[in-house]
Coordinates of N, CA and C in Angstrom, one line a residue:
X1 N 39.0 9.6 -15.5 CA 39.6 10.7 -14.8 C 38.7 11.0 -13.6
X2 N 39.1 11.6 -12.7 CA 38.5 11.8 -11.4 C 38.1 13.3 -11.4
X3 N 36.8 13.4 -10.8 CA 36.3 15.0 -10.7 C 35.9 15.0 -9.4
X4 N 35.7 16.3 -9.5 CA 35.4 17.0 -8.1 C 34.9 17.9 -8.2
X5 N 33.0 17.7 -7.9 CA 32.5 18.6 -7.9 C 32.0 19.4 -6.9
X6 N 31.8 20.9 -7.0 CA 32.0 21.6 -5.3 C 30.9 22.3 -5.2
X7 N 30.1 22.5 -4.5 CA 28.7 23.3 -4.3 C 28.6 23.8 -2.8
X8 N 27.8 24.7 -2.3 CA 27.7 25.1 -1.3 C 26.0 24.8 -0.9
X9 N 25.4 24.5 0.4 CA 24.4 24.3 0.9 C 23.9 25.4 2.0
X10 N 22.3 25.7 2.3 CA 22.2 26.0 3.2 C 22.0 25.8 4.7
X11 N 22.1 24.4 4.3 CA 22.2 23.4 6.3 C 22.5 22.6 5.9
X12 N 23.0 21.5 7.1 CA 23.0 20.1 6.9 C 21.9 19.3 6.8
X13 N 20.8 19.7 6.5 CA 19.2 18.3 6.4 C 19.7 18.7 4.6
X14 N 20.1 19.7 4.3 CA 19.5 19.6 2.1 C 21.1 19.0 2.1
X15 N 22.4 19.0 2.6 CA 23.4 18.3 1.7 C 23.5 17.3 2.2
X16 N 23.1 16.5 3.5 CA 23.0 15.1 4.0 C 21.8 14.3 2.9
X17 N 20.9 14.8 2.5 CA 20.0 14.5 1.5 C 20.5 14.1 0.4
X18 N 20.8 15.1 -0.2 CA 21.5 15.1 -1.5 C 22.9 13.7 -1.9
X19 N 23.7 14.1 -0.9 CA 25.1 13.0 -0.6 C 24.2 11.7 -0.4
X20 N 23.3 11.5 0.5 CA 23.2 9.9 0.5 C 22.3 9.8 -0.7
X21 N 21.5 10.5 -1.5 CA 21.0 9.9 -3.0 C 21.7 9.3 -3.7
X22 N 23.4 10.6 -4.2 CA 23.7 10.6 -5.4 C 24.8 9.3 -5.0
X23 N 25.0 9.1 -3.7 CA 26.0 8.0 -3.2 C 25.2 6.9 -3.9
X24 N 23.9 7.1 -2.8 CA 23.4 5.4 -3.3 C 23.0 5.0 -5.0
X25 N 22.9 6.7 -5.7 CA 23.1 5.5 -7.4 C 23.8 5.8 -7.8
X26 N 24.9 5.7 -7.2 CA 26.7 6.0 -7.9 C 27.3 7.1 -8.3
X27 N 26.1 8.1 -9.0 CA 26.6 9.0 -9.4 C 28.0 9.9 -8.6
X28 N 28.3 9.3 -7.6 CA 29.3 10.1 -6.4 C 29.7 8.6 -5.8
X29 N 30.9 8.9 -5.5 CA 31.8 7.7 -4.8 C 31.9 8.0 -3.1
X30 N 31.8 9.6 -3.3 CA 31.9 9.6 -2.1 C 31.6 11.6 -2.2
X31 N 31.1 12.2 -0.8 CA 30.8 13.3 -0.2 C 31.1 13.6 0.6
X32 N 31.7 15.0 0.8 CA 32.7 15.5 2.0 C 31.8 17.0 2.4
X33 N 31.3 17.0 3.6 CA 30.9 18.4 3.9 C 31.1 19.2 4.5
X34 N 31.4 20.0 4.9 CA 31.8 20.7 6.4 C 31.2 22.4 6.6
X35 N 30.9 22.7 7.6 CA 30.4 24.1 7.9 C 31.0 25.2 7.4
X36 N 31.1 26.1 6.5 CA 32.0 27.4 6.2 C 31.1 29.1 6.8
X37 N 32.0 29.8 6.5 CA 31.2 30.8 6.5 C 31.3 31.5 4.8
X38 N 30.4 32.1 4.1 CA 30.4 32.8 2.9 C 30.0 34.2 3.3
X39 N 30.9 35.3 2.7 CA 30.5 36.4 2.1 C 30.4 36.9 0.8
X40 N 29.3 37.2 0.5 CA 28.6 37.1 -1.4 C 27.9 38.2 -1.8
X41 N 27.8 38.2 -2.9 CA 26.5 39.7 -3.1 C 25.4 39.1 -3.6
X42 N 23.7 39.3 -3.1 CA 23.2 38.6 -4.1 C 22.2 39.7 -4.0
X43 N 21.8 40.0 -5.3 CA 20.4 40.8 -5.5 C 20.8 41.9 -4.2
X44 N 22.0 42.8 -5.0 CA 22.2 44.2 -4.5 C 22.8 44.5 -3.1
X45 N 23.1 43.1 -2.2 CA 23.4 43.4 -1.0 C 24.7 42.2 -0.6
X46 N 25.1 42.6 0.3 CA 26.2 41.8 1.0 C 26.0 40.5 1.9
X47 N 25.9 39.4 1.6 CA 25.7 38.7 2.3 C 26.6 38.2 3.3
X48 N 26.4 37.5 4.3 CA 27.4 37.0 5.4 C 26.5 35.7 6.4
X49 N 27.0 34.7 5.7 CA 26.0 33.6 5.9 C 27.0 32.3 6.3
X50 N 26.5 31.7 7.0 CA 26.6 30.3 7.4 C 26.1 29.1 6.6
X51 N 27.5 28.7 5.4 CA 26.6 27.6 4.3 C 27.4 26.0 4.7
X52 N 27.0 25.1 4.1 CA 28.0 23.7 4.0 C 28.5 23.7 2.7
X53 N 29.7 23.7 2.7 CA 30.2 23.6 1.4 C 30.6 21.6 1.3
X54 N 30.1 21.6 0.0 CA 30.0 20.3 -0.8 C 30.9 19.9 -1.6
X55 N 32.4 18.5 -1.7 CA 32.2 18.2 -2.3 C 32.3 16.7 -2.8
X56 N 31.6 16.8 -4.0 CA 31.3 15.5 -4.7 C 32.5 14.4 -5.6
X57 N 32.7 13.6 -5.1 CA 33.8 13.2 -6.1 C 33.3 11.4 -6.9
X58 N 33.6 12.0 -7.8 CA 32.9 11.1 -8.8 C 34.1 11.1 -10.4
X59 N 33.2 10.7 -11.1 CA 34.3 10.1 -12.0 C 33.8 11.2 -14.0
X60 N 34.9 11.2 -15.0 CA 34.4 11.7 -16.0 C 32.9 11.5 -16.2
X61 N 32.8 9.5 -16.5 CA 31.4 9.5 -17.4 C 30.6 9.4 -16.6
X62 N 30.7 9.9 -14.9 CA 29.4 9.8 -14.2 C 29.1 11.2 -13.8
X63 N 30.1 12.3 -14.2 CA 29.7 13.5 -13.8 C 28.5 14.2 -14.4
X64 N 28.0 14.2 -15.5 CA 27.1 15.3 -15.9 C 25.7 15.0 -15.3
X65 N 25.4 13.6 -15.4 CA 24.5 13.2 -13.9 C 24.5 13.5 -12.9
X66 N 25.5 13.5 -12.4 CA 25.7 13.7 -11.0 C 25.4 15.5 -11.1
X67 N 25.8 16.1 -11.8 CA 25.7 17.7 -12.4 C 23.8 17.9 -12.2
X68 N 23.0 17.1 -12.8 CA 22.0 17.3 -13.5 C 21.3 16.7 -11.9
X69 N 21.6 15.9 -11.1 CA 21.1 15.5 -9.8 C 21.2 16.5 -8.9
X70 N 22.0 17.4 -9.1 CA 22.3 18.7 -7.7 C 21.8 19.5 -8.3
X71 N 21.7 20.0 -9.9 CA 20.6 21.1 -10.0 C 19.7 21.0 -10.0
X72 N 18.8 20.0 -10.0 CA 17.6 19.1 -10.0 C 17.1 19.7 -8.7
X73 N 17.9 18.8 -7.8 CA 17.6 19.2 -6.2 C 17.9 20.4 -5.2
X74 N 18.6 20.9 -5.6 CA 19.3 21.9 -4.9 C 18.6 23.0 -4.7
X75 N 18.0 23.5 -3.4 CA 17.6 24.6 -2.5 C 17.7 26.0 -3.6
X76 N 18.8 26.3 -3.9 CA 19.2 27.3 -4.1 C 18.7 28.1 -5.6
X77 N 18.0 29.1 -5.8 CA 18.3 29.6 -7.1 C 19.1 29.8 -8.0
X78 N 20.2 29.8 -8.0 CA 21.5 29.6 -8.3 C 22.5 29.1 -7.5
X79 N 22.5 27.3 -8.2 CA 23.1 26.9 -7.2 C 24.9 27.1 -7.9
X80 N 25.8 26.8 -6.8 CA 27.2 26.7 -7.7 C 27.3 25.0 -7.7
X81 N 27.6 24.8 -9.1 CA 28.4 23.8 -9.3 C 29.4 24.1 -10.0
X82 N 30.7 23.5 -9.6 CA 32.1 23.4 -10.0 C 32.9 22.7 -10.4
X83 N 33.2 22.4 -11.2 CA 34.0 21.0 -11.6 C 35.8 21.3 -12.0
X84 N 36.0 20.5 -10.9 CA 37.6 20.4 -10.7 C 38.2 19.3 -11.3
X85 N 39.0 19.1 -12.2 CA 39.7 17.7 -13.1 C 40.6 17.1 -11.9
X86 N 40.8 16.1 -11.3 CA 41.6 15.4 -10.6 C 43.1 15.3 -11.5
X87 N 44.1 15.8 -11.6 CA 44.9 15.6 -12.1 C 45.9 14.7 -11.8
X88 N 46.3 14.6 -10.6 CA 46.8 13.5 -9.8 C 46.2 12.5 -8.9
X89 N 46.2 11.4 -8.8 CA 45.3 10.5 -8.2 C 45.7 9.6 -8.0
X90 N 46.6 8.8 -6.7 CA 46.6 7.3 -6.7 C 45.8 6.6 -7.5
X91 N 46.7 5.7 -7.6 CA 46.1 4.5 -8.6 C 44.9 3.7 -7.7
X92 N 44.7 3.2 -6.9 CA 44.3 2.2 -5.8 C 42.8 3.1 -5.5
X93 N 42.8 4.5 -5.2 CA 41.8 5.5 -5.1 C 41.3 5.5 -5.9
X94 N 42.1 6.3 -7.2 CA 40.8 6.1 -8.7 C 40.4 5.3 -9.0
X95 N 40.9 3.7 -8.3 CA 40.2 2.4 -8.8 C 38.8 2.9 -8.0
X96 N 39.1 2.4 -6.7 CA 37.8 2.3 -5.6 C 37.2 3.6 -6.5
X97 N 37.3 5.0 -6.5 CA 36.7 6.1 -7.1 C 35.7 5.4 -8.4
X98 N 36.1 4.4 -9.6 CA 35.8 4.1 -10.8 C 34.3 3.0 -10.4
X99 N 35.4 2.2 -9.3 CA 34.3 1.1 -8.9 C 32.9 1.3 -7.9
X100 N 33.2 2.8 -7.2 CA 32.0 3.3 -6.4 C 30.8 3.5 -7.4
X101 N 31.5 3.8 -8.4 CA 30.4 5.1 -9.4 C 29.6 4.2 -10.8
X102 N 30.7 3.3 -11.2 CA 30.3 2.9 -12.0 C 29.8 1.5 -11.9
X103 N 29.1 1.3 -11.1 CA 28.0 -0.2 -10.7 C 29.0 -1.1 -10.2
X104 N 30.4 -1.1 -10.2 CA 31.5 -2.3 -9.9 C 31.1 -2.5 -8.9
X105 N 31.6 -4.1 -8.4 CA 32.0 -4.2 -7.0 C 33.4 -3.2 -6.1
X106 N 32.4 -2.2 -5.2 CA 33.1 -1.3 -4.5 C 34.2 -2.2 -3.5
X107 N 35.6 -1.9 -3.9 CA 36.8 -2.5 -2.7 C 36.1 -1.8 -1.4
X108 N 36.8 -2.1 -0.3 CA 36.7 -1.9 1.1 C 37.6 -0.6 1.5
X109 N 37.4 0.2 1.5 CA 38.3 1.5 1.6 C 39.1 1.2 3.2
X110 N 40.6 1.5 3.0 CA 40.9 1.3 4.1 C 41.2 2.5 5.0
X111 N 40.9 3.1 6.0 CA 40.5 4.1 6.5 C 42.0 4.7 7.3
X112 N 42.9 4.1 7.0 CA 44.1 4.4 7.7 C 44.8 5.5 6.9
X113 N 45.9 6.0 7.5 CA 46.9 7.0 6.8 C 48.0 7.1 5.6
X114 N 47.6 5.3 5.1 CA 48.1 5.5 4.3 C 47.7 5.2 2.9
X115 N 47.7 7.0 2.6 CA 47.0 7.7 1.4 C 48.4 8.2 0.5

């Protein structure tokens, strides 16, 4: 089964870090980041901050590693991690997804539109 784990960062130097680790020992097949804005409460006040939201997509038996590598590393005192069940998934995806994570020979992802 395919997961999707979601975390938020404070810049791009700690989640470009993070993503090329858990890439290069499989734990993650692949990492998506992009700039958000958050508003939060923490320790009594309102926050309004500029974070990178993360996320990780990796597979059932490589997640709790992959879990245990972002709270390991992660900036944050409380970091979020999230885990979303992929319920629907191309077949051809979950393969390359299975074969990123789990030591296989990774296919060649074909970068075109048809997803």
């Amino acid at each position: 089964m395919g997961i999707v784990l979601v975390s938020t960062y404070p810049d791009k130097k700690s989640i470009s870090r993070i993503a090329h680790v858990v890439v290069e020992q499989k734990l993650a097949a692949c990492v998506n980041y992009t700039k958000i804005n958050s508003i939060y409460s923490w320790k009594g006040k309102i926050e309004d901050v500029e974070e990178f939201l993360a996320l990780f997509k990796t597979t059932a038996k490589s997640k709790q590693r992959l879990k245990e590598e972002i709270a390991k590393s992660h900036p944050y005192d409380v970091p979020e991690i999230v885990e979303l069940k992929m319920d629907s998934v191309s077949v051809p995806y979950m393969k390359w997804l299975e074969e990123s994570t789990l030591g296989g020979k990774p296919k060649k992802r074909n970068n075109t539109s048809k997803r």
